[in-house]
Amino acid sequence: MGILGGTGDFAIQGMYYQVDFVIQCVGQYSDIPKILEFPAGKGPESFRGKVHSMEYAAMDFDTAAEFIKGKRITVVGFQKSALDIAMECSTANGALNPCRLLYRTEHWNFPDCCPWWVLDYMYFNRFAELLVHKPGEGFFLSLLATILSPLQWVFSKFVETYITHRLSLAKFGMVPKQSFHEGLSSCITSTMPGELHRVEKGSIILKKAPKFSFCRKGIVVDGEATPLETDLVILATGFKGNDKLKDIVSPTFPNHNTLSSEQCIDQRRVPQLAVIRFTNSLSKLYMVEMKSRWLAEFLDGTFKLPSIKEMEKDAERWDKYMKQNSGNDYQRSCIAAFHIWFNDQLCKDIGWNPKGRKGFFLNCLSLMVP
């Protein structure tokens, strides 16, 4: 399938169709895996075992269980998929064939058995968003965020202390360098299935490896002479969602990160095209549903888009504040630091009242868990 830039035409296997509008819902985390690059002769081709990425996720439960049984497995990554796979492998093989979890950087991962009020009342209400600077907030809200910024630091430190103690991160040398607020704002936090007791029991081995390569026996970590012998390597290193758009849309279409953070339409190059999904938040499903409703109202004529110049300024404004909150872990499409503010903007566009309760204090303290 290909979109012909600047027109309402698209082509599928040589057949051309003319439409009024095209909506891309191709997904961001599928189809094109993010395979790491290695020097010549040190990539997966030099490994005698098997290297998998998407293949494991595509297997049904019984096939996957049989596939990993009795093997020495190394999982590369430290996000949700990598943690889930490592837990599955450790359950299947135990300490007899421990699963090695190879990671580059520590991240704040919340235990899934924790009391969720720790996050709910500190990050999932309008009061929490008063503590951070937001795009288009105005002088008063900007001043208030500056005054209340020490409280944001206190909240972040409290959560960091809780997670560090609950998961015994210091014992395993797993305390992240970035703050919890920065990790949450850059969408690199996730829930950890279970706790690190499996590391203590020996069914999971943690191994930090900023750089590594393959050899015939397994994996060689830079700076170490002895290779990590393994039978199977599973790369849980993410997907290249951008490339799917590049393959479908004409080369004139920009990288998705330059799209306006508030709108999912780029009328600068392809005004008849909308892209659903390429905005990350704490709840991806809820954000997709809200943007889909926003798009439906737009197509129904409920509101009009601003000018191209205003949309470009809007994208730059959101980009600035995302950088400010995310620190060194900045990702252009993550709006987790002000997801309620983002939701409010969508609601205002389509004529909804985003505040469900009457009264300033009730609205500030009411939970808005995505």
Short mmCIF file of C-alpha atoms in Angstrom, two decimals:
data_model
loop_
_atom_site.label_atom_id
_atom_site.label_comp_id
_atom_site.label_asym_id
_atom_site.label_seq_id
_atom_site.Cartn_x
_atom_site.Cartn_y
_atom_site.Cartn_z
CA MET A 1 0.00 0.00 0.00
CA GLY A 2 1.26 3.49 -0.80
CA ILE A 3 -0.08 6.99 -0.16
CA LEU A 4 0.45 9.51 -2.93
CA GLY A 5 1.54 12.69 -1.14
CA GLY A 6 -0.64 15.77 -1.51
CA THR A 7 -3.65 13.90 -2.99
CA GLY A 8 -6.48 11.71 -1.80
CA ASP A 9 -5.15 8.77 -3.85
CA PHE A 10 -3.60 5.57 -2.60
CA ALA A 11 -2.42 2.39 -4.24
CA ILE A 12 -2.64 -1.26 -3.17
CA GLN A 13 -0.71 -3.81 -5.24
CA GLY A 14 -0.86 -1.69 -8.36
CA MET A 15 -4.55 -0.78 -7.99
CA TYR A 16 -5.29 2.92 -7.51
CA TYR A 17 -8.16 4.26 -5.42
CA GLN A 18 -9.43 7.81 -4.90
CA VAL A 19 -10.88 8.62 -1.50
CA ASP A 20 -11.70 11.68 0.60
CA PHE A 21 -9.65 10.66 3.61
CA VAL A 22 -7.19 7.95 4.71
CA ILE A 23 -6.69 6.88 8.34
CA GLN A 24 -3.51 4.96 9.18
CA CYS A 25 -3.96 2.47 12.05
CA VAL A 26 -0.95 0.26 11.32
CA GLY A 27 0.31 0.10 14.90
CA GLN A 28 3.65 1.09 16.34
CA TYR A 29 4.83 -2.08 18.09
CA SER A 30 4.70 -4.77 15.42
CA ASP A 31 5.95 -5.97 12.03
CA ILE A 32 9.38 -4.28 11.88
CA PRO A 33 11.69 -5.23 14.78
CA LYS A 34 14.48 -2.94 15.91
CA ILE A 35 17.52 -5.13 15.28
CA LEU A 36 20.76 -3.89 16.79
CA GLU A 37 23.69 -3.15 14.49
CA PHE A 38 26.97 -5.03 14.95
CA PRO A 39 30.43 -4.87 13.35
CA ALA A 40 31.07 -7.20 10.42
CA GLY A 41 31.55 -10.78 11.55
CA LYS A 42 30.21 -10.08 15.06
CA GLY A 43 26.48 -10.13 14.39
CA PRO A 44 23.86 -12.89 14.76
CA GLU A 45 25.22 -14.64 11.65
CA SER A 46 28.32 -15.71 13.61
CA PHE A 47 26.26 -17.35 16.36
CA ARG A 48 25.64 -21.11 16.07
CA GLY A 49 22.36 -20.91 17.99
CA LYS A 50 19.13 -19.13 17.14
CA VAL A 51 18.27 -15.45 17.40
CA HIS A 52 14.61 -14.49 17.62
CA SER A 53 12.65 -11.28 18.02
CA MET A 54 9.08 -11.19 16.70
CA GLU A 55 8.98 -14.95 16.13
CA TYR A 56 8.65 -15.77 19.83
CA ALA A 57 5.80 -13.30 20.35
CA ALA A 58 3.91 -14.82 17.40
CA MET A 59 3.93 -18.33 18.90
CA ASP A 60 0.94 -19.70 20.77
CA PHE A 61 1.38 -20.57 24.45
CA ASP A 62 2.09 -24.29 24.06
CA THR A 63 4.52 -23.82 21.16
CA ALA A 64 6.41 -21.10 23.03
CA ALA A 65 6.64 -23.21 26.19
CA GLU A 66 8.07 -26.15 24.25
CA PHE A 67 10.42 -23.87 22.30
CA ILE A 68 12.18 -22.46 25.39
CA LYS A 69 12.13 -25.64 27.49
CA GLY A 70 15.56 -26.91 28.54
CA LYS A 71 17.50 -24.15 26.75
CA ARG A 72 20.06 -21.66 27.98
CA ILE A 73 18.35 -18.42 27.01
CA THR A 74 19.53 -14.83 26.88
CA VAL A 75 16.92 -12.07 26.64
CA VAL A 76 18.18 -8.68 25.44
CA GLY A 77 16.25 -5.67 26.75
CA PHE A 78 14.78 -4.30 29.97
CA GLN A 79 11.31 -3.08 29.06
CA LYS A 80 7.95 -4.80 29.55
CA SER A 81 8.37 -7.44 26.81
CA ALA A 82 11.86 -8.41 27.96
CA LEU A 83 10.76 -8.73 31.59
CA ASP A 84 7.73 -10.85 30.67
CA ILE A 85 9.80 -13.18 28.48
CA ALA A 86 12.47 -13.56 31.17
CA MET A 87 9.78 -14.54 33.69
CA GLU A 88 8.36 -17.12 31.29
CA CYS A 89 11.79 -18.61 30.64
CA SER A 90 12.65 -18.77 34.34
CA THR A 91 9.33 -20.48 35.05
CA ALA A 92 9.98 -23.08 32.35
CA ASN A 93 13.62 -23.85 33.19
CA GLY A 94 14.21 -22.77 36.77
CA ALA A 95 17.73 -22.49 38.20
CA LEU A 96 18.92 -25.51 36.18
CA ASN A 97 18.99 -23.39 33.00
CA PRO A 98 18.70 -19.82 34.27
CA CYS A 99 17.54 -17.09 31.93
CA ARG A 100 20.09 -14.33 31.44
CA LEU A 101 18.62 -10.82 31.15
CA LEU A 102 21.04 -8.61 29.23
CA TYR A 103 20.36 -4.90 29.60
CA ARG A 104 22.06 -1.61 28.81
CA THR A 105 20.44 0.85 31.22
CA GLU A 106 18.47 0.49 34.44
CA HIS A 107 14.90 1.82 34.40
CA TRP A 108 12.28 2.40 37.06
CA ASN A 109 9.92 -0.58 36.85
CA PHE A 110 6.98 -0.60 39.21
CA PRO A 111 6.12 -3.91 40.95
CA ASP A 112 2.72 -5.09 39.74
CA CYS A 113 1.74 -6.18 43.27
CA CYS A 114 2.18 -2.73 44.81
CA PRO A 115 -0.53 -0.50 46.34
CA TRP A 116 -1.41 1.67 43.33
CA TRP A 117 -2.39 4.67 45.43
CA VAL A 118 1.34 5.45 45.51
CA LEU A 119 1.04 6.53 41.86
CA ASP A 120 -2.65 7.43 41.74
CA TYR A 121 -2.57 10.32 44.18
CA MET A 122 0.84 11.61 43.14
CA TYR A 123 0.61 11.48 39.35
CA PHE A 124 -2.93 10.70 38.17
CA ASN A 125 -4.91 13.83 39.07
CA ARG A 126 -5.05 17.47 38.04
CA PHE A 127 -3.15 18.61 41.12
CA ALA A 128 -0.15 16.52 40.02
CA GLU A 129 -0.16 18.33 36.66
CA LEU A 130 -0.08 21.69 38.42
CA LEU A 131 3.47 20.73 39.44
CA VAL A 132 4.81 20.54 35.88
CA HIS A 133 5.08 23.09 33.09
CA LYS A 134 2.69 22.46 30.21
CA PRO A 135 2.46 23.77 26.63
CA GLY A 136 0.18 26.80 26.36
CA GLU A 137 -0.36 26.99 30.12
CA GLY A 138 -0.32 30.79 30.55
CA PHE A 139 1.46 32.97 33.12
CA PHE A 140 -0.46 31.91 36.25
CA LEU A 141 -0.09 28.15 35.71
CA SER A 142 3.56 28.62 34.75
CA LEU A 143 4.21 30.55 37.99
CA LEU A 144 2.33 27.94 40.02
CA ALA A 145 4.35 25.08 38.47
CA THR A 146 7.59 26.88 39.34
CA ILE A 147 6.48 27.45 42.94
CA LEU A 148 5.30 23.85 43.38
CA SER A 149 8.29 22.21 41.63
CA PRO A 150 9.93 21.20 44.98
CA LEU A 151 6.81 19.15 45.74
CA GLN A 152 7.20 17.33 42.43
CA TRP A 153 10.77 16.45 43.47
CA VAL A 154 9.44 15.14 46.81
CA PHE A 155 6.87 12.93 45.06
CA SER A 156 9.51 11.55 42.72
CA LYS A 157 11.92 10.78 45.56
CA PHE A 158 9.17 9.10 47.58
CA VAL A 159 8.31 6.74 44.71
CA GLU A 160 12.02 6.07 44.03
CA THR A 161 12.57 5.17 47.69
CA TYR A 162 9.52 2.89 47.71
CA ILE A 163 10.54 1.01 44.55
CA THR A 164 14.19 0.74 45.63
CA HIS A 165 13.17 -0.74 48.97
CA ARG A 166 10.33 -2.93 47.63
CA LEU A 167 12.46 -4.53 44.90
CA SER A 168 15.81 -4.40 46.75
CA LEU A 169 17.33 -2.59 43.77
CA ALA A 170 20.45 -1.47 45.64
CA LYS A 171 21.26 -5.10 46.49
CA PHE A 172 21.39 -5.99 42.79
CA GLY A 173 23.00 -2.75 41.62
CA MET A 174 19.83 -1.85 39.71
CA VAL A 175 19.08 1.67 40.98
CA PRO A 176 18.51 3.89 37.90
CA LYS A 177 20.46 7.10 37.47
CA GLN A 178 17.51 9.13 36.18
CA SER A 179 14.71 10.28 38.47
CA PHE A 180 11.37 8.50 38.51
CA HIS A 181 9.70 11.65 37.14
CA GLU A 182 12.05 11.69 34.15
CA GLY A 183 11.47 7.98 33.52
CA LEU A 184 7.70 8.37 33.70
CA SER A 185 7.79 11.47 31.48
CA SER A 186 9.74 9.62 28.78
CA CYS A 187 7.53 6.48 28.83
CA ILE A 188 10.37 4.13 29.78
CA THR A 189 8.76 2.87 32.99
CA SER A 190 6.72 -0.32 33.11
CA THR A 191 5.37 -2.83 35.58
CA MET A 192 7.60 -5.67 36.65
CA PRO A 193 5.91 -9.10 36.65
CA GLY A 194 6.62 -10.39 40.13
CA GLU A 195 9.69 -9.28 42.04
CA LEU A 196 13.43 -9.91 41.88
CA HIS A 197 13.22 -12.96 44.15
CA ARG A 198 13.85 -15.10 41.06
CA VAL A 199 17.25 -13.45 40.78
CA GLU A 200 18.01 -14.54 44.34
CA LYS A 201 16.84 -18.09 43.58
CA GLY A 202 19.10 -18.20 40.52
CA SER A 203 16.48 -18.68 37.80
CA ILE A 204 17.22 -15.22 36.35
CA ILE A 205 20.71 -13.74 35.95
CA LEU A 206 21.01 -9.97 35.48
CA LYS A 207 23.86 -8.80 33.28
CA LYS A 208 24.56 -5.19 32.40
CA ALA A 209 26.08 -4.86 28.94
CA PRO A 210 26.21 -1.38 27.38
CA LYS A 211 27.82 -3.00 24.31
CA PHE A 212 28.03 -6.60 23.16
CA SER A 213 28.53 -8.73 20.07
CA PHE A 214 27.93 -12.31 18.98
CA CYS A 215 30.39 -15.17 18.71
CA ARG A 216 29.99 -18.84 17.87
CA LYS A 217 29.25 -19.86 21.46
CA GLY A 218 26.97 -16.99 22.35
CA ILE A 219 27.46 -13.36 23.38
CA VAL A 220 30.63 -11.41 24.14
CA VAL A 221 30.24 -8.36 26.39
CA ASP A 222 32.70 -5.57 25.58
CA GLY A 223 35.58 -5.62 28.04
CA GLU A 224 35.15 -9.30 28.95
CA ALA A 225 37.19 -12.14 27.47
CA THR A 226 34.88 -15.04 28.35
CA PRO A 227 31.75 -15.35 26.19
CA LEU A 228 28.31 -15.91 27.69
CA GLU A 229 27.40 -19.33 26.35
CA THR A 230 23.78 -19.60 25.29
CA ASP A 231 21.51 -21.68 23.05
CA LEU A 232 18.92 -19.06 22.21
CA VAL A 233 18.92 -15.26 22.09
CA ILE A 234 15.62 -13.37 22.15
CA LEU A 235 15.90 -9.71 21.16
CA ALA A 236 13.23 -7.73 23.01
CA THR A 237 14.61 -4.43 21.73
CA GLY A 238 11.43 -2.88 20.38
CA PHE A 239 10.07 -2.06 16.95
CA LYS A 240 10.60 0.55 14.25
CA GLY A 241 7.11 1.96 13.98
CA ASN A 242 8.36 4.93 11.97
CA ASP A 243 9.55 2.73 9.13
CA LYS A 244 6.06 1.40 8.46
CA LEU A 245 4.93 4.94 7.67
CA LYS A 246 7.97 5.53 5.49
CA ASP A 247 7.20 2.39 3.51
CA ILE A 248 3.53 3.28 3.02
CA VAL A 249 3.59 7.06 2.64
CA SER A 250 5.51 8.95 -0.02
CA PRO A 251 9.09 10.05 0.84
CA THR A 252 7.90 13.65 1.26
CA PHE A 253 6.02 12.69 4.42
CA PRO A 254 7.99 13.69 7.56
CA ASN A 255 9.08 11.55 10.46
CA HIS A 256 6.09 10.97 12.77
CA ASN A 257 7.90 12.80 15.55
CA THR A 258 7.36 16.11 13.74
CA LEU A 259 3.58 15.72 13.76
CA SER A 260 1.68 18.13 15.94
CA SER A 261 1.37 16.60 19.38
CA GLU A 262 -2.23 17.73 19.66
CA GLN A 263 -3.42 16.73 16.20
CA CYS A 264 -2.91 13.46 14.35
CA ILE A 265 -3.18 15.17 10.96
CA ASP A 266 -0.27 16.73 9.10
CA GLN A 267 -1.92 19.11 6.65
CA ARG A 268 1.46 20.46 5.59
CA ARG A 269 2.09 17.56 3.16
CA VAL A 270 -0.79 15.08 3.18
CA PRO A 271 -3.93 16.89 4.40
CA GLN A 272 -6.19 13.88 3.68
CA LEU A 273 -4.16 11.54 5.92
CA ALA A 274 -4.49 10.92 9.66
CA VAL A 275 -2.14 8.76 11.74
CA ILE A 276 -3.62 7.11 14.81
CA ARG A 277 -1.39 5.80 17.59
CA PHE A 278 1.95 7.65 17.36
CA THR A 279 1.61 9.39 20.71
CA ASN A 280 2.78 7.51 23.80
CA SER A 281 1.24 7.90 27.23
CA LEU A 282 0.69 5.90 30.40
CA SER A 283 -2.30 4.22 28.77
CA LYS A 284 -1.88 3.70 25.03
CA LEU A 285 -5.37 2.25 24.57
CA TYR A 286 -7.12 5.23 26.15
CA MET A 287 -5.09 7.69 24.10
CA VAL A 288 -5.91 5.85 20.88
CA GLU A 289 -9.62 5.93 21.73
CA MET A 290 -9.54 9.67 22.49
CA LYS A 291 -7.66 10.53 19.31
CA SER A 292 -10.02 8.37 17.29
CA ARG A 293 -13.01 10.21 18.76
CA TRP A 294 -11.26 13.54 18.09
CA LEU A 295 -10.71 12.49 14.47
CA ALA A 296 -14.33 11.36 14.07
CA GLU A 297 -15.55 14.76 15.29
CA PHE A 298 -13.16 16.51 12.90
CA LEU A 299 -14.43 14.50 9.93
CA ASP A 300 -17.99 15.33 11.02
CA GLY A 301 -17.18 19.05 10.84
CA THR A 302 -17.37 19.77 14.59
CA PHE A 303 -14.25 21.94 14.41
CA LYS A 304 -11.59 23.08 11.96
CA LEU A 305 -7.84 22.70 12.11
CA PRO A 306 -5.70 25.76 12.82
CA SER A 307 -3.39 27.15 10.15
CA ILE A 308 -0.23 25.32 9.12
CA LYS A 309 1.91 27.91 10.89
CA GLU A 310 -0.04 27.52 14.14
CA MET A 311 0.22 23.72 13.96
CA GLU A 312 3.99 23.93 13.50
CA LYS A 313 4.30 26.26 16.48
CA ASP A 314 2.10 23.90 18.49
CA ALA A 315 4.35 20.94 17.66
CA GLU A 316 7.46 22.92 18.66
CA ARG A 317 5.80 24.00 21.90
CA TRP A 318 4.89 20.45 22.92
CA ASP A 319 8.36 19.24 21.93
CA LYS A 320 9.96 21.84 24.19
CA TYR A 321 8.00 20.80 27.26
CA MET A 322 8.52 17.09 26.64
CA LYS A 323 12.28 17.71 26.57
CA GLN A 324 12.03 19.73 29.76
CA ASN A 325 10.32 16.93 31.69
CA SER A 326 12.14 13.91 30.25
CA GLY A 327 15.76 14.95 30.70
CA ASN A 328 18.29 12.70 28.95
CA ASP A 329 15.65 10.04 28.24
CA TYR A 330 13.61 12.33 26.01
CA GLN A 331 11.33 10.65 23.46
CA ARG A 332 9.43 12.96 21.15
CA SER A 333 6.09 11.17 21.23
CA CYS A 334 5.69 10.74 25.02
CA ILE A 335 3.15 12.97 26.77
CA ALA A 336 2.94 11.05 30.07
CA ALA A 337 3.98 14.08 32.16
CA PHE A 338 0.85 15.98 31.15
CA HIS A 339 -1.54 13.39 29.76
CA ILE A 340 -4.53 15.02 31.50
CA TRP A 341 -3.67 18.37 29.94
CA PHE A 342 -3.46 16.69 26.54
CA ASN A 343 -6.83 15.01 27.11
CA ASP A 344 -8.35 18.37 28.06
CA GLN A 345 -7.19 19.91 24.79
CA LEU A 346 -8.81 17.14 22.79
CA CYS A 347 -12.06 17.52 24.77
CA LYS A 348 -12.14 21.28 24.22
CA ASP A 349 -11.70 20.81 20.47
CA ILE A 350 -14.71 18.54 20.22
CA GLY A 351 -16.86 20.57 22.60
CA TRP A 352 -16.75 18.34 25.67
CA ASN A 353 -16.33 19.51 29.24
CA PRO A 354 -13.19 17.69 30.46
CA LYS A 355 -13.89 18.44 34.13
CA GLY A 356 -16.31 15.90 35.50
CA ARG A 357 -16.91 17.48 38.90
CA LYS A 358 -17.92 20.90 40.14
CA GLY A 359 -15.50 22.83 42.31
CA PHE A 360 -11.79 23.53 41.98
CA PHE A 361 -10.60 21.23 44.76
CA LEU A 362 -12.77 18.28 43.71
CA ASN A 363 -11.44 18.52 40.17
CA CYS A 364 -7.85 18.80 41.38
CA LEU A 365 -8.00 15.76 43.66
CA SER A 366 -10.24 13.47 41.60
CA LEU A 367 -8.32 10.51 40.19
CA MET A 368 -7.92 10.39 36.42
CA VAL A 369 -6.22 7.05 35.95
CA PRO A 370 -5.85 6.36 32.22
#
